[in-house]
């Protein structure tokens, strides 16, 4: 469309400074005559564009044709460009386009000091495809159906009105209204399978403020853990500074809210013998029972190996 071409042409000239009519024609796959007609339209609309002939000539905009710099300070412009640059990790084509256009308008190039990759090692393409499907559903207000594995180890099919995608801690979550539960829920993206659109649209809007303390599909519990000094790296990885306290003997105390379920016990056991659950007592008892069952299983395996060896 001509409007799109005129808009893009303006930003190209802002970014590059000068382009010949032939270069513009090749870029838009039109004739030079069409480009000259477009230039007349731009000029008539008040865009200060002009063409010069001869060596070094071309199509240009007047040098002072930029956004009023008083709208945004230089640090604000750089912060905006950096934010858009970080969105390239999501491979959103519009982010790249906006970054290019704003860089031209600000007469600044985004410095490549920041690089973000939210995907797991070796799972980039699949994660990006899932993210794109979820994003489209949120933007188009389309109901989703998917298989979900809860923190309690339950597998269930959910029908959800997707409202927002949230990155918290070390993972992505989908926030939406679950029609099965009849309430708002957070769903961890890595626990979602067979995501598909039902084709149905919804009208529900996302609340202005979302409390991340809302249910992540279940109740939460306050947990206090003690870590040996050699697990300092895990403490730094898993908890924020406000959740931890270094003890005089070099150990760490960590306090945080976690969803109740099998995931919690598996998570605590992942720290090995260098971690101890101090509170709450009810979770400590359940953890002890699971550790006992695990120890019995390994004892059984060892007994069977000994029997086979003697045979």
PDB file of C-alpha atoms in Angstrom:
ATOM      1  CA  UNK A   1       0.000   0.000   0.000  1.00  0.00           C
ATOM      2  CA  UNK A   2       1.164   3.526  -0.736  1.00  0.00           C
ATOM      3  CA  UNK A   3       0.661   4.701   2.863  1.00  0.00           C
ATOM      4  CA  UNK A   4       2.972   1.964   4.146  1.00  0.00           C
ATOM      5  CA  UNK A   5       5.519   2.763   1.455  1.00  0.00           C
ATOM      6  CA  UNK A   6       5.480   6.479   2.274  1.00  0.00           C
ATOM      7  CA  UNK A   7       5.854   5.756   5.973  1.00  0.00           C
ATOM      8  CA  UNK A   8       8.747   3.342   5.452  1.00  0.00           C
ATOM      9  CA  UNK A   9      10.417   5.649   2.946  1.00  0.00           C
ATOM     10  CA  UNK A  10      10.472   8.452   5.514  1.00  0.00           C
ATOM     11  CA  UNK A  11      12.171   6.243   8.094  1.00  0.00           C
ATOM     12  CA  UNK A  12      14.674   4.918   5.572  1.00  0.00           C
ATOM     13  CA  UNK A  13      15.720   8.453   4.719  1.00  0.00           C
ATOM     14  CA  UNK A  14      15.930   9.361   8.394  1.00  0.00           C
ATOM     15  CA  UNK A  15      18.162   6.383   9.079  1.00  0.00           C
ATOM     16  CA  UNK A  16      20.397   6.435   6.005  1.00  0.00           C
ATOM     17  CA  UNK A  17      20.489  10.141   5.290  1.00  0.00           C
ATOM     18  CA  UNK A  18      20.375   9.789   1.514  1.00  0.00           C
ATOM     19  CA  UNK A  19      19.206   7.248  -1.080  1.00  0.00           C
ATOM     20  CA  UNK A  20      18.919   7.464  -4.831  1.00  0.00           C
ATOM     21  CA  UNK A  21      15.568   7.086  -6.557  1.00  0.00           C
ATOM     22  CA  UNK A  22      16.831   3.825  -8.075  1.00  0.00           C
ATOM     23  CA  UNK A  23      17.781   2.460  -4.629  1.00  0.00           C
ATOM     24  CA  UNK A  24      14.344   3.324  -3.297  1.00  0.00           C
ATOM     25  CA  UNK A  25      12.684   1.789  -6.346  1.00  0.00           C
ATOM     26  CA  UNK A  26      14.659  -1.436  -5.899  1.00  0.00           C
ATOM     27  CA  UNK A  27      13.858  -1.527  -2.183  1.00  0.00           C
ATOM     28  CA  UNK A  28      10.101  -1.209  -2.721  1.00  0.00           C
ATOM     29  CA  UNK A  29      10.097  -3.106  -6.030  1.00  0.00           C
ATOM     30  CA  UNK A  30       8.447  -0.263  -7.924  1.00  0.00           C
ATOM     31  CA  UNK A  31       9.576   2.027 -10.742  1.00  0.00           C
ATOM     32  CA  UNK A  32      11.612   5.238 -10.216  1.00  0.00           C
ATOM     33  CA  UNK A  33       8.618   7.139 -11.612  1.00  0.00           C
ATOM     34  CA  UNK A  34       6.486   5.797  -8.746  1.00  0.00           C
ATOM     35  CA  UNK A  35       9.147   6.934  -6.282  1.00  0.00           C
ATOM     36  CA  UNK A  36       9.066  10.471  -7.668  1.00  0.00           C
ATOM     37  CA  UNK A  37       5.271  10.509  -7.358  1.00  0.00           C
ATOM     38  CA  UNK A  38       5.647   9.377  -3.742  1.00  0.00           C
ATOM     39  CA  UNK A  39       8.115  12.191  -3.095  1.00  0.00           C
ATOM     40  CA  UNK A  40       5.556  14.699  -4.387  1.00  0.00           C
ATOM     41  CA  UNK A  41       2.974  13.240  -1.995  1.00  0.00           C
ATOM     42  CA  UNK A  42       5.393  13.480   0.933  1.00  0.00           C
ATOM     43  CA  UNK A  43       6.280  17.050   0.071  1.00  0.00           C
ATOM     44  CA  UNK A  44       2.596  17.962  -0.190  1.00  0.00           C
ATOM     45  CA  UNK A  45       2.043  16.459   3.269  1.00  0.00           C
ATOM     46  CA  UNK A  46       4.662  18.762   4.772  1.00  0.00           C
ATOM     47  CA  UNK A  47       7.556  16.294   4.923  1.00  0.00           C
ATOM     48  CA  UNK A  48      10.718  18.275   4.012  1.00  0.00           C
ATOM     49  CA  UNK A  49      12.024  15.897   1.344  1.00  0.00           C
ATOM     50  CA  UNK A  50      14.065  16.973  -1.659  1.00  0.00           C
ATOM     51  CA  UNK A  51      16.067  15.411  -4.477  1.00  0.00           C
ATOM     52  CA  UNK A  52      19.413  16.606  -5.832  1.00  0.00           C
ATOM     53  CA  UNK A  53      21.037  15.590  -9.099  1.00  0.00           C
ATOM     54  CA  UNK A  54      24.617  14.906 -10.053  1.00  0.00           C
ATOM     55  CA  UNK A  55      27.415  13.089  -8.298  1.00  0.00           C
ATOM     56  CA  UNK A  56      26.631  12.573  -4.625  1.00  0.00           C
ATOM     57  CA  UNK A  57      23.018  13.467  -5.242  1.00  0.00           C
ATOM     58  CA  UNK A  58      19.956  11.606  -4.082  1.00  0.00           C
ATOM     59  CA  UNK A  59      16.782  11.898  -2.091  1.00  0.00           C
ATOM     60  CA  UNK A  60      17.154  13.491   1.348  1.00  0.00           C
ATOM     61  CA  UNK A  61      15.245  14.966   4.245  1.00  0.00           C
ATOM     62  CA  UNK A  62      16.185  18.278   5.802  1.00  0.00           C
ATOM     63  CA  UNK A  63      18.715  17.614   8.599  1.00  0.00           C
ATOM     64  CA  UNK A  64      16.489  19.059  11.342  1.00  0.00           C
ATOM     65  CA  UNK A  65      13.594  16.719  10.570  1.00  0.00           C
ATOM     66  CA  UNK A  66      13.629  14.617  13.757  1.00  0.00           C
ATOM     67  CA  UNK A  67      11.384  14.144  16.768  1.00  0.00           C
ATOM     68  CA  UNK A  68      11.609  17.030  19.195  1.00  0.00           C
ATOM     69  CA  UNK A  69      14.401  15.962  21.518  1.00  0.00           C
ATOM     70  CA  UNK A  70      12.655  17.633  24.452  1.00  0.00           C
ATOM     71  CA  UNK A  71      10.120  14.781  24.471  1.00  0.00           C
ATOM     72  CA  UNK A  72      12.720  12.328  25.752  1.00  0.00           C
ATOM     73  CA  UNK A  73      16.078  12.924  27.385  1.00  0.00           C
ATOM     74  CA  UNK A  74      19.154  11.195  25.984  1.00  0.00           C
ATOM     75  CA  UNK A  75      19.238   8.607  28.831  1.00  0.00           C
ATOM     76  CA  UNK A  76      15.526   7.942  28.247  1.00  0.00           C
ATOM     77  CA  UNK A  77      16.102   7.437  24.526  1.00  0.00           C
ATOM     78  CA  UNK A  78      18.942   5.014  25.213  1.00  0.00           C
ATOM     79  CA  UNK A  79      16.837   3.120  27.767  1.00  0.00           C
ATOM     80  CA  UNK A  80      14.000   2.817  25.268  1.00  0.00           C
ATOM     81  CA  UNK A  81      16.312   1.510  22.553  1.00  0.00           C
ATOM     82  CA  UNK A  82      17.920  -0.948  24.987  1.00  0.00           C
ATOM     83  CA  UNK A  83      14.495  -2.229  26.014  1.00  0.00           C
ATOM     84  CA  UNK A  84      13.503  -2.822  22.416  1.00  0.00           C
ATOM     85  CA  UNK A  85      16.837  -4.478  21.744  1.00  0.00           C
ATOM     86  CA  UNK A  86      16.258  -6.936  24.595  1.00  0.00           C
ATOM     87  CA  UNK A  87      12.926  -7.878  22.998  1.00  0.00           C
ATOM     88  CA  UNK A  88      14.847  -9.279  20.038  1.00  0.00           C
ATOM     89  CA  UNK A  89      15.360 -12.328  22.265  1.00  0.00           C
ATOM     90  CA  UNK A  90      11.688 -13.091  21.620  1.00  0.00           C
ATOM     91  CA  UNK A  91      12.208 -12.743  17.855  1.00  0.00           C
ATOM     92  CA  UNK A  92       9.310 -10.343  17.449  1.00  0.00           C
ATOM     93  CA  UNK A  93       9.581  -8.846  13.941  1.00  0.00           C
ATOM     94  CA  UNK A  94       7.798  -5.640  14.969  1.00  0.00           C
ATOM     95  CA  UNK A  95      10.348  -5.061  17.738  1.00  0.00           C
ATOM     96  CA  UNK A  96      13.158  -5.012  15.188  1.00  0.00           C
ATOM     97  CA  UNK A  97      11.168  -2.664  12.961  1.00  0.00           C
ATOM     98  CA  UNK A  98      10.351  -0.251  15.787  1.00  0.00           C
ATOM     99  CA  UNK A  99      13.958  -0.364  16.991  1.00  0.00           C
ATOM    100  CA  UNK A 100      15.146   0.612  13.517  1.00  0.00           C
ATOM    101  CA  UNK A 101      12.633   3.428  13.191  1.00  0.00           C
ATOM    102  CA  UNK A 102      13.169   4.914  16.639  1.00  0.00           C
ATOM    103  CA  UNK A 103      16.918   4.711  16.187  1.00  0.00           C
ATOM    104  CA  UNK A 104      16.528   6.756  13.027  1.00  0.00           C
ATOM    105  CA  UNK A 105      14.209   9.265  14.649  1.00  0.00           C
ATOM    106  CA  UNK A 106      16.510   9.714  17.638  1.00  0.00           C
ATOM    107  CA  UNK A 107      19.519   9.831  15.303  1.00  0.00           C
ATOM    108  CA  UNK A 108      21.120   7.188  17.513  1.00  0.00           C
ATOM    109  CA  UNK A 109      22.005   3.557  17.019  1.00  0.00           C
ATOM    110  CA  UNK A 110      21.190   1.044  19.717  1.00  0.00           C
ATOM    111  CA  UNK A 111      24.449  -0.044  21.312  1.00  0.00           C
ATOM    112  CA  UNK A 112      24.821  -3.824  21.424  1.00  0.00           C
ATOM    113  CA  UNK A 113      25.737  -4.004  25.114  1.00  0.00           C
ATOM    114  CA  UNK A 114      22.789  -6.224  25.986  1.00  0.00           C
ATOM    115  CA  UNK A 115      21.959  -9.714  24.752  1.00  0.00           C
ATOM    116  CA  UNK A 116      19.116 -11.760  26.198  1.00  0.00           C
ATOM    117  CA  UNK A 117      18.124 -15.371  25.535  1.00  0.00           C
ATOM    118  CA  UNK A 118      15.254 -16.760  27.588  1.00  0.00           C
ATOM    119  CA  UNK A 119      15.273 -20.237  26.057  1.00  0.00           C
ATOM    120  CA  UNK A 120      16.629 -23.419  27.611  1.00  0.00           C
ATOM    121  CA  UNK A 121      19.798 -24.925  26.173  1.00  0.00           C
ATOM    122  CA  UNK A 122      18.966 -26.849  22.999  1.00  0.00           C
ATOM    123  CA  UNK A 123      15.257 -25.958  22.987  1.00  0.00           C
ATOM    124  CA  UNK A 124      15.257 -22.571  21.287  1.00  0.00           C
ATOM    125  CA  UNK A 125      13.044 -23.209  18.260  1.00  0.00           C
ATOM    126  CA  UNK A 126      10.306 -25.101  20.121  1.00  0.00           C
ATOM    127  CA  UNK A 127      10.143 -22.518  22.900  1.00  0.00           C
ATOM    128  CA  UNK A 128       9.920 -19.640  20.425  1.00  0.00           C
ATOM    129  CA  UNK A 129       7.159 -21.376  18.460  1.00  0.00           C
ATOM    130  CA  UNK A 130       5.148 -21.960  21.628  1.00  0.00           C
ATOM    131  CA  UNK A 131       5.738 -18.389  22.755  1.00  0.00           C
ATOM    132  CA  UNK A 132       4.556 -17.039  19.398  1.00  0.00           C
ATOM    133  CA  UNK A 133       1.358 -19.122  19.583  1.00  0.00           C
ATOM    134  CA  UNK A 134       0.614 -17.905  23.111  1.00  0.00           C
ATOM    135  CA  UNK A 135       1.371 -14.305  22.236  1.00  0.00           C
ATOM    136  CA  UNK A 136      -0.987 -14.421  19.253  1.00  0.00           C
ATOM    137  CA  UNK A 137      -3.726 -15.895  21.439  1.00  0.00           C
ATOM    138  CA  UNK A 138      -3.292 -13.103  23.998  1.00  0.00           C
ATOM    139  CA  UNK A 139      -3.285 -10.365  21.359  1.00  0.00           C
ATOM    140  CA  UNK A 140      -6.241 -11.815  19.421  1.00  0.00           C
ATOM    141  CA  UNK A 141      -8.190 -12.812  22.575  1.00  0.00           C
ATOM    142  CA  UNK A 142      -8.590 -16.442  21.552  1.00  0.00           C
ATOM    143  CA  UNK A 143      -9.359 -19.216  24.032  1.00  0.00           C
ATOM    144  CA  UNK A 144      -6.641 -21.850  24.462  1.00  0.00           C
ATOM    145  CA  UNK A 145      -6.819 -25.524  25.331  1.00  0.00           C
ATOM    146  CA  UNK A 146      -3.738 -27.400  26.552  1.00  0.00           C
ATOM    147  CA  UNK A 147      -2.486 -30.231  28.729  1.00  0.00           C
ATOM    148  CA  UNK A 148      -0.980 -28.996  31.988  1.00  0.00           C
ATOM    149  CA  UNK A 149       1.125 -30.677  34.673  1.00  0.00           C
ATOM    150  CA  UNK A 150       0.539 -29.076  38.067  1.00  0.00           C
ATOM    151  CA  UNK A 151       3.034 -28.830  40.929  1.00  0.00           C
ATOM    152  CA  UNK A 152       1.099 -31.670  42.566  1.00  0.00           C
ATOM    153  CA  UNK A 153       1.979 -33.976  39.696  1.00  0.00           C
ATOM    154  CA  UNK A 154      -1.528 -33.918  38.228  1.00  0.00           C
ATOM    155  CA  UNK A 155      -2.118 -34.025  34.467  1.00  0.00           C
ATOM    156  CA  UNK A 156      -5.232 -32.255  33.233  1.00  0.00           C
ATOM    157  CA  UNK A 157      -6.658 -30.550  30.165  1.00  0.00           C
ATOM    158  CA  UNK A 158      -7.239 -26.840  30.770  1.00  0.00           C
ATOM    159  CA  UNK A 159      -9.341 -24.335  28.870  1.00  0.00           C
ATOM    160  CA  UNK A 160      -7.986 -20.844  29.469  1.00  0.00           C
ATOM    161  CA  UNK A 161      -8.665 -17.275  28.407  1.00  0.00           C
ATOM    162  CA  UNK A 162      -5.043 -16.026  28.028  1.00  0.00           C
ATOM    163  CA  UNK A 163      -4.526 -12.492  29.311  1.00  0.00           C
ATOM    164  CA  UNK A 164      -0.794 -11.915  29.749  1.00  0.00           C
ATOM    165  CA  UNK A 165       2.608 -13.584  29.480  1.00  0.00           C
ATOM    166  CA  UNK A 166       4.827 -13.038  32.502  1.00  0.00           C
ATOM    167  CA  UNK A 167       8.511 -13.717  33.141  1.00  0.00           C
ATOM    168  CA  UNK A 168       9.163 -14.264  36.848  1.00  0.00           C
ATOM    169  CA  UNK A 169      12.129 -15.802  38.618  1.00  0.00           C
ATOM    170  CA  UNK A 170      13.682 -18.093  36.043  1.00  0.00           C
ATOM    171  CA  UNK A 171      10.659 -19.005  33.969  1.00  0.00           C
ATOM    172  CA  UNK A 172       7.810 -17.892  31.736  1.00  0.00           C
ATOM    173  CA  UNK A 173       4.202 -18.014  32.905  1.00  0.00           C
ATOM    174  CA  UNK A 174       0.860 -17.565  31.192  1.00  0.00           C
ATOM    175  CA  UNK A 175      -1.664 -15.594  33.232  1.00  0.00           C
ATOM    176  CA  UNK A 176      -5.285 -16.168  32.363  1.00  0.00           C
ATOM    177  CA  UNK A 177      -8.776 -17.112  33.433  1.00  0.00           C
ATOM    178  CA  UNK A 178      -9.093 -20.881  33.807  1.00  0.00           C
ATOM    179  CA  UNK A 179     -12.591 -22.013  32.897  1.00  0.00           C
ATOM    180  CA  UNK A 180     -12.018 -25.341  34.637  1.00  0.00           C
ATOM    181  CA  UNK A 181     -11.153 -23.721  37.995  1.00  0.00           C
ATOM    182  CA  UNK A 182     -13.382 -20.697  37.495  1.00  0.00           C
ATOM    183  CA  UNK A 183     -10.611 -18.336  38.598  1.00  0.00           C
ATOM    184  CA  UNK A 184      -7.439 -16.565  37.474  1.00  0.00           C
ATOM    185  CA  UNK A 185      -4.337 -18.735  37.373  1.00  0.00           C
ATOM    186  CA  UNK A 186      -0.632 -18.711  36.459  1.00  0.00           C
ATOM    187  CA  UNK A 187       0.562 -21.537  34.219  1.00  0.00           C
ATOM    188  CA  UNK A 188       4.239 -22.306  33.761  1.00  0.00           C
ATOM    189  CA  UNK A 189       4.993 -22.510  30.051  1.00  0.00           C
ATOM    190  CA  UNK A 190       7.374 -25.451  30.342  1.00  0.00           C
ATOM    191  CA  UNK A 191       4.556 -27.539  31.877  1.00  0.00           C
ATOM    192  CA  UNK A 192       2.168 -26.911  29.001  1.00  0.00           C
ATOM    193  CA  UNK A 193       1.727 -29.420  26.164  1.00  0.00           C
ATOM    194  CA  UNK A 194      -0.460 -29.725  23.063  1.00  0.00           C
ATOM    195  CA  UNK A 195      -1.345 -26.025  23.066  1.00  0.00           C
ATOM    196  CA  UNK A 196      -4.111 -25.214  20.594  1.00  0.00           C
ATOM    197  CA  UNK A 197      -6.650 -22.502  19.942  1.00  0.00           C
ATOM    198  CA  UNK A 198     -10.308 -23.462  20.268  1.00  0.00           C
ATOM    199  CA  UNK A 199     -11.228 -20.811  17.714  1.00  0.00           C
ATOM    200  CA  UNK A 200     -13.461 -19.107  20.268  1.00  0.00           C
ATOM    201  CA  UNK A 201     -12.885 -15.462  21.160  1.00  0.00           C
ATOM    202  CA  UNK A 202     -13.370 -13.913  24.603  1.00  0.00           C
ATOM    203  CA  UNK A 203     -13.998 -10.389  25.876  1.00  0.00           C
ATOM    204  CA  UNK A 204     -12.454 -10.566  29.357  1.00  0.00           C
ATOM    205  CA  UNK A 205      -9.746  -7.951  29.939  1.00  0.00           C
ATOM    206  CA  UNK A 206      -6.604  -8.268  32.013  1.00  0.00           C
ATOM    207  CA  UNK A 207      -6.694  -6.559  35.432  1.00  0.00           C
ATOM    208  CA  UNK A 208      -4.613  -3.384  35.623  1.00  0.00           C
ATOM    209  CA  UNK A 209      -2.574  -4.872  38.459  1.00  0.00           C
ATOM    210  CA  UNK A 210      -1.633  -8.511  38.817  1.00  0.00           C
ATOM    211  CA  UNK A 211      -0.390  -9.785  42.141  1.00  0.00           C
ATOM    212  CA  UNK A 212       2.273 -12.414  41.621  1.00  0.00           C
ATOM    213  CA  UNK A 213       1.251 -13.729  45.022  1.00  0.00           C
ATOM    214  CA  UNK A 214      -2.003 -14.919  43.480  1.00  0.00           C
ATOM    215  CA  UNK A 215      -2.504 -18.642  43.176  1.00  0.00           C
ATOM    216  CA  UNK A 216      -0.096 -20.433  40.877  1.00  0.00           C
ATOM    217  CA  UNK A 217      -2.822 -23.070  40.604  1.00  0.00           C
ATOM    218  CA  UNK A 218      -2.666 -23.998  44.261  1.00  0.00           C
ATOM    219  CA  UNK A 219      -1.885 -22.838  47.808  1.00  0.00           C
ATOM    220  CA  UNK A 220       1.575 -21.713  48.843  1.00  0.00           C
ATOM    221  CA  UNK A 221       3.576 -22.265  52.008  1.00  0.00           C
ATOM    222  CA  UNK A 222       6.352 -20.308  53.724  1.00  0.00           C
ATOM    223  CA  UNK A 223       9.521 -22.410  53.665  1.00  0.00           C
ATOM    224  CA  UNK A 224      12.730 -21.898  55.651  1.00  0.00           C
ATOM    225  CA  UNK A 225      15.841 -23.717  54.425  1.00  0.00           C
ATOM    226  CA  UNK A 226      19.368 -23.954  55.789  1.00  0.00           C
ATOM    227  CA  UNK A 227      22.244 -24.387  53.322  1.00  0.00           C
ATOM    228  CA  UNK A 228      25.844 -25.412  53.947  1.00  0.00           C
ATOM    229  CA  UNK A 229      28.496 -22.884  52.791  1.00  0.00           C
ATOM    230  CA  UNK A 230      29.467 -25.017  49.771  1.00  0.00           C
ATOM    231  CA  UNK A 231      25.986 -24.433  48.300  1.00  0.00           C
ATOM    232  CA  UNK A 232      26.467 -20.667  48.155  1.00  0.00           C
ATOM    233  CA  UNK A 233      26.273 -20.761  44.345  1.00  0.00           C
ATOM    234  CA  UNK A 234      22.854 -22.474  44.445  1.00  0.00           C
ATOM    235  CA  UNK A 235      21.597 -20.005  47.017  1.00  0.00           C
ATOM    236  CA  UNK A 236      22.610 -17.124  44.736  1.00  0.00           C
ATOM    237  CA  UNK A 237      21.003 -18.850  41.737  1.00  0.00           C
ATOM    238  CA  UNK A 238      17.696 -19.670  43.391  1.00  0.00           C
ATOM    239  CA  UNK A 239      16.974 -16.836  45.830  1.00  0.00           C
ATOM    240  CA  UNK A 240      17.055 -13.051  45.841  1.00  0.00           C
ATOM    241  CA  UNK A 241      19.272 -11.234  48.391  1.00  0.00           C
ATOM    242  CA  UNK A 242      16.229 -10.230  50.442  1.00  0.00           C
ATOM    243  CA  UNK A 243      15.293 -13.887  50.922  1.00  0.00           C
ATOM    244  CA  UNK A 244      18.629 -15.040  52.331  1.00  0.00           C
ATOM    245  CA  UNK A 245      20.724 -14.367  55.413  1.00  0.00           C
ATOM    246  CA  UNK A 246      24.319 -15.467  55.888  1.00  0.00           C
ATOM    247  CA  UNK A 247      25.010 -17.026  59.289  1.00  0.00           C
ATOM    248  CA  UNK A 248      28.183 -16.603  61.408  1.00  0.00           C
ATOM    249  CA  UNK A 249      29.286 -20.168  60.574  1.00  0.00           C
ATOM    250  CA  UNK A 250      29.092 -19.425  56.826  1.00  0.00           C
ATOM    251  CA  UNK A 251      25.813 -21.239  56.222  1.00  0.00           C
ATOM    252  CA  UNK A 252      22.734 -19.574  54.720  1.00  0.00           C
ATOM    253  CA  UNK A 253      19.115 -19.293  55.801  1.00  0.00           C
ATOM    254  CA  UNK A 254      16.616 -18.826  52.974  1.00  0.00           C
ATOM    255  CA  UNK A 255      12.949 -17.944  53.412  1.00  0.00           C
ATOM    256  CA  UNK A 256      10.480 -18.003  50.514  1.00  0.00           C
ATOM    257  CA  UNK A 257       6.913 -18.844  49.473  1.00  0.00           C
ATOM    258  CA  UNK A 258       6.460 -21.972  47.363  1.00  0.00           C
ATOM    259  CA  UNK A 259       3.434 -23.801  45.939  1.00  0.00           C
ATOM    260  CA  UNK A 260       2.507 -26.927  47.871  1.00  0.00           C
ATOM    261  CA  UNK A 261       2.892 -30.209  45.999  1.00  0.00           C
ATOM    262  CA  UNK A 262       5.281 -32.874  44.794  1.00  0.00           C
ATOM    263  CA  UNK A 263       7.304 -30.247  42.973  1.00  0.00           C
ATOM    264  CA  UNK A 264       8.259 -28.667  46.302  1.00  0.00           C
ATOM    265  CA  UNK A 265       9.631 -31.923  47.730  1.00  0.00           C
ATOM    266  CA  UNK A 266      11.563 -32.672  44.539  1.00  0.00           C
ATOM    267  CA  UNK A 267      12.934 -29.141  44.546  1.00  0.00           C
ATOM    268  CA  UNK A 268      14.187 -29.373  48.136  1.00  0.00           C
ATOM    269  CA  UNK A 269      15.731 -32.805  47.542  1.00  0.00           C
ATOM    270  CA  UNK A 270      17.583 -31.434  44.510  1.00  0.00           C
ATOM    271  CA  UNK A 271      19.901 -29.583  46.910  1.00  0.00           C
ATOM    272  CA  UNK A 272      21.168 -32.882  48.329  1.00  0.00           C
ATOM    273  CA  UNK A 273      22.425 -33.438  51.883  1.00  0.00           C
ATOM    274  CA  UNK A 274      23.900 -29.926  52.072  1.00  0.00           C
ATOM    275  CA  UNK A 275      20.412 -28.462  52.616  1.00  0.00           C
ATOM    276  CA  UNK A 276      17.962 -28.885  55.498  1.00  0.00           C
ATOM    277  CA  UNK A 277      14.308 -27.902  55.633  1.00  0.00           C
ATOM    278  CA  UNK A 278      13.643 -26.160  58.951  1.00  0.00           C
ATOM    279  CA  UNK A 279      10.056 -24.979  58.514  1.00  0.00           C
ATOM    280  CA  UNK A 280       7.215 -25.781  58.295  1.00  0.00           C
ATOM    281  CA  UNK A 281       7.060 -28.963  60.346  1.00  0.00           C
ATOM    282  CA  UNK A 282       4.293 -30.498  58.205  1.00  0.00           C
ATOM    283  CA  UNK A 283       6.382 -30.230  55.040  1.00  0.00           C
ATOM    284  CA  UNK A 284       9.450 -31.478  56.923  1.00  0.00           C
ATOM    285  CA  UNK A 285       7.548 -34.648  57.930  1.00  0.00           C
ATOM    286  CA  UNK A 286       6.383 -35.269  54.366  1.00  0.00           C
ATOM    287  CA  UNK A 287       9.906 -34.688  53.074  1.00  0.00           C
ATOM    288  CA  UNK A 288      11.339 -37.167  55.605  1.00  0.00           C
ATOM    289  CA  UNK A 289       8.838 -39.788  54.455  1.00  0.00           C
ATOM    290  CA  UNK A 290       9.802 -39.329  50.805  1.00  0.00           C
ATOM    291  CA  UNK A 291      13.510 -39.453  51.619  1.00  0.00           C
ATOM    292  CA  UNK A 292      12.933 -42.678  53.559  1.00  0.00           C
ATOM    293  CA  UNK A 293      11.112 -44.252  50.609  1.00  0.00           C
ATOM    294  CA  UNK A 294      13.897 -43.187  48.262  1.00  0.00           C
ATOM    295  CA  UNK A 295      16.536 -44.660  50.588  1.00  0.00           C
ATOM    296  CA  UNK A 296      14.572 -47.930  50.805  1.00  0.00           C
ATOM    297  CA  UNK A 297      14.450 -48.145  47.038  1.00  0.00           C
ATOM    298  CA  UNK A 298      18.214 -47.789  46.722  1.00  0.00           C
ATOM    299  CA  UNK A 299      18.749 -50.312  49.511  1.00  0.00           C
ATOM    300  CA  UNK A 300      16.534 -52.774  47.627  1.00  0.00           C
ATOM    301  CA  UNK A 301      18.550 -52.238  44.454  1.00  0.00           C
ATOM    302  CA  UNK A 302      21.788 -52.837  46.333  1.00  0.00           C
ATOM    303  CA  UNK A 303      20.391 -55.988  47.987  1.00  0.00           C
ATOM    304  CA  UNK A 304      19.353 -57.380  44.605  1.00  0.00           C
ATOM    305  CA  UNK A 305      22.810 -56.663  43.169  1.00  0.00           C
ATOM    306  CA  UNK A 306      24.426 -58.465  46.110  1.00  0.00           C
ATOM    307  CA  UNK A 307      22.148 -61.473  45.588  1.00  0.00           C
ATOM    308  CA  UNK A 308      22.986 -61.634  41.883  1.00  0.00           C
ATOM    309  CA  UNK A 309      26.675 -61.377  42.705  1.00  0.00           C
ATOM    310  CA  UNK A 310      26.505 -64.290  45.155  1.00  0.00           C
ATOM    311  CA  UNK A 311      24.527 -66.400  42.697  1.00  0.00           C
TER     312      UNK A 311
END
